[in-house]
Tab-separated table of C-alpha atoms and ligand atoms in Angstrom:
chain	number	residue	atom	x	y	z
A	121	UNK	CA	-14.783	87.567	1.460
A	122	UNK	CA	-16.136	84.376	3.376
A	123	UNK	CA	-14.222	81.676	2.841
A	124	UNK	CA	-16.239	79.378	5.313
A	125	UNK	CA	-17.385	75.964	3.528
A	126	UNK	CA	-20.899	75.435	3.183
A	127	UNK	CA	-22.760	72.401	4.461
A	128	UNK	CA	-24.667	70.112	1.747
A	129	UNK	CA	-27.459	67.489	3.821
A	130	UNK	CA	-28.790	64.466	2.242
A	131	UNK	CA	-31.112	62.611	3.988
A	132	UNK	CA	-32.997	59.544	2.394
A	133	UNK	CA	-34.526	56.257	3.545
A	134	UNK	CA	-31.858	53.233	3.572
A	135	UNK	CA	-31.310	51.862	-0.067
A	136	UNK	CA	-32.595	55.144	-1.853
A	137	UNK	CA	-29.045	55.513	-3.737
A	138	UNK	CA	-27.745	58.489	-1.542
A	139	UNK	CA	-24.084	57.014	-0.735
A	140	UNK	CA	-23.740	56.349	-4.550
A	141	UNK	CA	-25.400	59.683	-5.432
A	142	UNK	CA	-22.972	61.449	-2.865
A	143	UNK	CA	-19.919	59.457	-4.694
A	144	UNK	CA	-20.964	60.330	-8.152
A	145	UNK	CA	-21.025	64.450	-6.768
A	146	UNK	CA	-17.844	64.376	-5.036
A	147	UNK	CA	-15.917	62.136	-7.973
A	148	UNK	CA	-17.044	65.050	-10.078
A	149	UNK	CA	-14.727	67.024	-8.133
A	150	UNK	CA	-16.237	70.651	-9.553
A	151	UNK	CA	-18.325	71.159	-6.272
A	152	UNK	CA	-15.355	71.212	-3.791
A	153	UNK	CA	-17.130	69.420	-1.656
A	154	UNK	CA	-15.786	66.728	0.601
A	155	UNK	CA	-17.298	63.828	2.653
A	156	UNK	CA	-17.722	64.262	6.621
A	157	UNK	CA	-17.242	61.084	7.884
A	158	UNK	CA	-19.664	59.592	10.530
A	159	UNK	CA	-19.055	58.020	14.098
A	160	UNK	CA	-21.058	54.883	14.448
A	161	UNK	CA	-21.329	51.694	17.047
A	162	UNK	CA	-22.648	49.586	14.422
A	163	UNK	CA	-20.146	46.979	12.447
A	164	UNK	CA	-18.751	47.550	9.293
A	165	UNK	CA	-20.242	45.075	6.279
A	166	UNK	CA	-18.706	44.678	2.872
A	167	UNK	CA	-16.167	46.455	2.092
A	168	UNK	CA	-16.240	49.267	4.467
A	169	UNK	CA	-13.298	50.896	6.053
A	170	UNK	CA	-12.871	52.461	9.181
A	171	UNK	CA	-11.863	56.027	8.689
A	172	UNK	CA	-12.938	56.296	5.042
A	173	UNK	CA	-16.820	54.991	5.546
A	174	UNK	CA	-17.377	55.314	9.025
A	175	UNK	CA	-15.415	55.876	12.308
A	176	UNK	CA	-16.621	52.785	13.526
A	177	UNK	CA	-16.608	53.236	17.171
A	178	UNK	CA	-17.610	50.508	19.983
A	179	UNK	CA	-20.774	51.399	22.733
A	180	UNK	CA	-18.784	52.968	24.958
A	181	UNK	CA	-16.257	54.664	23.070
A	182	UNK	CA	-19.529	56.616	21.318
A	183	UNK	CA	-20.953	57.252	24.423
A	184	UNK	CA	-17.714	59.244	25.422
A	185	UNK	CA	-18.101	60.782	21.999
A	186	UNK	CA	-21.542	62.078	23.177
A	187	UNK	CA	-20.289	62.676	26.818
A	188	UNK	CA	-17.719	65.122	25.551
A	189	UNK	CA	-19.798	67.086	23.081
A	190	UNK	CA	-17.953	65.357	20.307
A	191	UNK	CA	-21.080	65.662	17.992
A	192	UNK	CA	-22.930	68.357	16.305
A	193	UNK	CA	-26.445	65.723	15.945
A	194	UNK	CA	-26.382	62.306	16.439
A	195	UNK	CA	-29.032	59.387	16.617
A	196	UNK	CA	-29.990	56.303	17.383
A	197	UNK	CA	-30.922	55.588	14.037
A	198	UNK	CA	-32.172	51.670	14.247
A	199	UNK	CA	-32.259	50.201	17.888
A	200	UNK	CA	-28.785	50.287	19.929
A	201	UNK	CA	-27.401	51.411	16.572
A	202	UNK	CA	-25.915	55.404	16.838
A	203	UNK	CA	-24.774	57.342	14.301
A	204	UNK	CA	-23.293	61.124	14.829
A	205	UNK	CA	-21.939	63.880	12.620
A	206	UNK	CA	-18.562	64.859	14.259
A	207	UNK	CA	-18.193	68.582	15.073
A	208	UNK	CA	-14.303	68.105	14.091
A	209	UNK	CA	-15.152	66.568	10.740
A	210	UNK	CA	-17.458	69.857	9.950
A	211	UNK	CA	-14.940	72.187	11.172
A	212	UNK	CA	-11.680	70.241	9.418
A	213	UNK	CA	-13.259	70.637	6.442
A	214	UNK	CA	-15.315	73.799	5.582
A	215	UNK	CA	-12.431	76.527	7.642
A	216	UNK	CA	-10.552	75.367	4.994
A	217	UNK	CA	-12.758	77.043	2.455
A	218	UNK	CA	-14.159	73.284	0.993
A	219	UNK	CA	-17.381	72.580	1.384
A	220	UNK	CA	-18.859	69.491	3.418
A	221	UNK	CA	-21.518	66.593	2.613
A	222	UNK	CA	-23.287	64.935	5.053
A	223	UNK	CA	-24.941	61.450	4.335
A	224	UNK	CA	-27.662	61.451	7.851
A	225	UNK	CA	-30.625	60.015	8.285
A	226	UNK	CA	-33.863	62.005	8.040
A	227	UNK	CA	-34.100	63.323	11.722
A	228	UNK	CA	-30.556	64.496	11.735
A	229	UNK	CA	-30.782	66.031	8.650
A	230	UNK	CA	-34.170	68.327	9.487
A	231	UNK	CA	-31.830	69.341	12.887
A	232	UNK	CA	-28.560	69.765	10.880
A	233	UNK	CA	-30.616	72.794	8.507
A	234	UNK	CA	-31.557	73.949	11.644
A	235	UNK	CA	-28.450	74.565	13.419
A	236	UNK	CA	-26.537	75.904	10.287
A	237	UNK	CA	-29.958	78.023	8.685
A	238	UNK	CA	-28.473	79.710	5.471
A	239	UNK	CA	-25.110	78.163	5.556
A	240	UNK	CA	-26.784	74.638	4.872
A	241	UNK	CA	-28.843	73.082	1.940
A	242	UNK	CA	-30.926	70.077	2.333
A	243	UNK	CA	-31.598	67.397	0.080
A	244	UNK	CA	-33.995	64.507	0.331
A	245	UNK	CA	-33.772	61.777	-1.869
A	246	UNK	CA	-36.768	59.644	-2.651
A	247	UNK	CA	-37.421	56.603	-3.947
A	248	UNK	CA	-39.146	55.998	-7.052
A	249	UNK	CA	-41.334	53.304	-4.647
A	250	UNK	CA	-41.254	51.192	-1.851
A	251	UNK	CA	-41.356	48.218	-4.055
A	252	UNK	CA	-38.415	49.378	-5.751
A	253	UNK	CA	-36.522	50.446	-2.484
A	254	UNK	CA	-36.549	46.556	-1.498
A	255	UNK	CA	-35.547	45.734	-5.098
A	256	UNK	CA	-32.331	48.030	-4.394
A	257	UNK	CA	-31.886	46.780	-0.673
A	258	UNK	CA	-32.077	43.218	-2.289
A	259	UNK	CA	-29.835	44.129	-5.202
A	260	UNK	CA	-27.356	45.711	-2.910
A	261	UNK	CA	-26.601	41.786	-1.182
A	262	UNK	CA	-25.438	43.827	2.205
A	263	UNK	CA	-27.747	43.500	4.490
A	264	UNK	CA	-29.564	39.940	6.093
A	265	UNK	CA	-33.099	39.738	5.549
A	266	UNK	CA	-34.132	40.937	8.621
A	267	UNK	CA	-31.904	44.064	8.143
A	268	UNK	CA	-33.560	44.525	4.947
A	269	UNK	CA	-37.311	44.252	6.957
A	270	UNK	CA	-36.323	46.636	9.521
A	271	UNK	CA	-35.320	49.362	7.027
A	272	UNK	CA	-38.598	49.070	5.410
A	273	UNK	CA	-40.604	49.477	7.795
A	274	UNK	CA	-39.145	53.263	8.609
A	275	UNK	CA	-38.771	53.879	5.277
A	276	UNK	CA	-42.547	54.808	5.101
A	277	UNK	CA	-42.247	56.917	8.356
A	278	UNK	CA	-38.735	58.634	7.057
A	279	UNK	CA	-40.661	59.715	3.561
A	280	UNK	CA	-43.436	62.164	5.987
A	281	UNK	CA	-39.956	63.992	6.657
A	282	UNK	CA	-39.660	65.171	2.791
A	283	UNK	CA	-41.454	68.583	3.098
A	284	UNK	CA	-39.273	69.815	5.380
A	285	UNK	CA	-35.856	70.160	3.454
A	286	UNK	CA	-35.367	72.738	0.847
A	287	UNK	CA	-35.202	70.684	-2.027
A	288	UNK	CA	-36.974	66.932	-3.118
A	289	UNK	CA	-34.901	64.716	-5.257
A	290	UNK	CA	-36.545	61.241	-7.041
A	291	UNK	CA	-33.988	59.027	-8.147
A	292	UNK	CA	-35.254	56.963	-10.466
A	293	UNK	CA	-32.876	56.924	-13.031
A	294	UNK	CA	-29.533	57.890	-11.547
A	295	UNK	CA	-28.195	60.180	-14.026
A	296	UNK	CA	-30.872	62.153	-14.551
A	297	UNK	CA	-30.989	62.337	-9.761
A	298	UNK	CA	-27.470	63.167	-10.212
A	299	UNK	CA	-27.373	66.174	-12.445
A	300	UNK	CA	-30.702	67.164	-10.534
A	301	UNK	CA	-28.289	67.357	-6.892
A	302	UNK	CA	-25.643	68.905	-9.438
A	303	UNK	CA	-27.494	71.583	-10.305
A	304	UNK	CA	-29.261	72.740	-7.087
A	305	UNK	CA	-25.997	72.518	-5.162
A	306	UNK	CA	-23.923	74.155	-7.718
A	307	UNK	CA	-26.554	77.185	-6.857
A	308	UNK	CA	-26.308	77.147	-3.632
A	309	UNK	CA	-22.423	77.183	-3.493
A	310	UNK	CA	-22.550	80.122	-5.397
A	311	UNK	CA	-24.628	81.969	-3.941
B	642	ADP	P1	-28.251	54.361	0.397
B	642	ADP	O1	-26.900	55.002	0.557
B	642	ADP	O2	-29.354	55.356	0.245
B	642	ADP	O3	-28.552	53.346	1.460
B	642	ADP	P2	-27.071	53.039	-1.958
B	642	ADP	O4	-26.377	54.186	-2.620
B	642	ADP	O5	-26.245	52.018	-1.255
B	642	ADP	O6	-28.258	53.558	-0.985
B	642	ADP	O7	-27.961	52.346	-3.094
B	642	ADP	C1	-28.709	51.155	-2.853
B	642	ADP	C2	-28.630	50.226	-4.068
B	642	ADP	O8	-29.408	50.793	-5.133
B	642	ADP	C3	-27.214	50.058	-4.608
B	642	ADP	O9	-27.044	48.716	-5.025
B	642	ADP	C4	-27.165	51.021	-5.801
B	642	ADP	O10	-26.247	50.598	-6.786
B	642	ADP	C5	-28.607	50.970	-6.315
B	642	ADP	N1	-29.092	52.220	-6.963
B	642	ADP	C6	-28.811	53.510	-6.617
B	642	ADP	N2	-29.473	54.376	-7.420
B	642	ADP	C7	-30.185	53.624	-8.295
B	642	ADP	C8	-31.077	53.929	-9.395
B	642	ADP	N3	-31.371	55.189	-9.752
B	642	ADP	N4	-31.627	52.910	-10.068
B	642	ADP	C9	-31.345	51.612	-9.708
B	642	ADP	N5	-30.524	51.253	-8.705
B	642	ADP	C10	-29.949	52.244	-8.001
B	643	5GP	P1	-26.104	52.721	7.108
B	643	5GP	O1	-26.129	51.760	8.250
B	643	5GP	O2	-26.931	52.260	5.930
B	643	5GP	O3	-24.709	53.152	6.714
B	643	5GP	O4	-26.798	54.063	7.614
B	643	5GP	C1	-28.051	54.029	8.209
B	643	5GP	C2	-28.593	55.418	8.294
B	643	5GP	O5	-27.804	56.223	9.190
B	643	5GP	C3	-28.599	56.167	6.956
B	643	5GP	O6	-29.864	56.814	6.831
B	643	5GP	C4	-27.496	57.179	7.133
B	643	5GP	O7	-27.729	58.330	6.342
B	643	5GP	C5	-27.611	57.478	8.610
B	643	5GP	N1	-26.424	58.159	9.144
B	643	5GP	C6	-25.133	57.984	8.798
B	643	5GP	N2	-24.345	58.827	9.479
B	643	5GP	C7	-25.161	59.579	10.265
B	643	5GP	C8	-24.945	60.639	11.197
B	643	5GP	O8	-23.838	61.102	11.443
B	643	5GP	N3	-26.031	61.151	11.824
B	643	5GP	C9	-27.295	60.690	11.583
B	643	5GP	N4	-28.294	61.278	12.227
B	643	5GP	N5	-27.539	59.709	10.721
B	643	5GP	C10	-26.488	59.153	10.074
């Protein structure tokens, strides 16, 4: 029997709900599924925790991250600010037997499904709107105004990505998002 983990992808624009939609699967604990913690340059805000969030990394410490083949994707998600799924995180967790979600933005999510093909599912999230996206980026009180601005503005270029992952989530009202994720993922580890 293969007991290789499988990889779960979610990929949304900024403020869509996919961190709290990831939290509410993995709390749920049924899905053995565990978080794979990203490498970033960019600073933690709020409450954030290095190790547990993020491995928040400085410039050059990422760039040795890239230099050494440390990372299965990574991107330069907003200017000067990288993010990259670490090929140690994937493999810690899924030869274990558990499986692994990754929370990546849109580009690294279309080149995550096609690295791992069958032995990854991915999920975009979608926002109800784009009004309501900057309601929940507002709501949220983590990010300046500018910060808010800037993730806007890709938002509209990120949603063009939706067609290509196997499944399209709304989350408009979170339980109902939830369950949706629940279901399709509860499939797929199965399978
Ligand atoms: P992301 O990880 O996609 O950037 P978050 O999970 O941080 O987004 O969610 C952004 C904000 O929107 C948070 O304040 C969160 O509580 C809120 N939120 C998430 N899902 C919903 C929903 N279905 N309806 C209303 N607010 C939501
Ligand atoms: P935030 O700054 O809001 O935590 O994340 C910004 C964006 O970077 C989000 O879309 C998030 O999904 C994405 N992201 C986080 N980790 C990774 C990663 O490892 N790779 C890629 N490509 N994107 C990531």
């Amino acid at each position: 029997m293969d007991k290789t983990g499988k990889i779960i992808i979610i990929s949304a624009p900024s403020g869509t709900g996919k961190s709290t939609i990831v939290g509410r699967l993995i709390d749920g604990g049924d899905l053995d599924m565990q978080f794979s913690i990203s490498a970033t340059n960019r600073a933690p805000r709020g409450e954030e925790k290095d190790g547990v969030h993020y491995y928040f990394l400085s410039t050059p410490r990422f760039q040795q991250a890239i230099t050494e083949g440390a990372f299965v994707e990574y991107e330069e998600v907003y200017p000067g600010r990288y993010y990259g799924t670490l090929r140690s995180e994937i493999d810690r967790i899924t030869r274990e037997g558990h499986n692994v979600i990754l929370d990546i933005d849109v580009k690294g999510g279309v080149n995550v499904k096609r690295l791992f093909g069958t032995r990854a599912l991915s999920l975009f999230i979608e926002p109800p709107s784009v009004d309501e996206l900057r309601r929940r980026l507002e709501g949220r009180g983590t990010d300046s105004r500018e910060a808010i601005e800037e993730r806007l503005a890709k938002a509209e270029y990120e949603l063009t990505f939706a067609p290509q992952f196997d499944t399209v989530i709304v989350n408009d009202q979170l339980e109902q998002a939830v369950e949706h994720a629940h279901e399709v993922i509860r499939k797929f580890v199965d399978s």
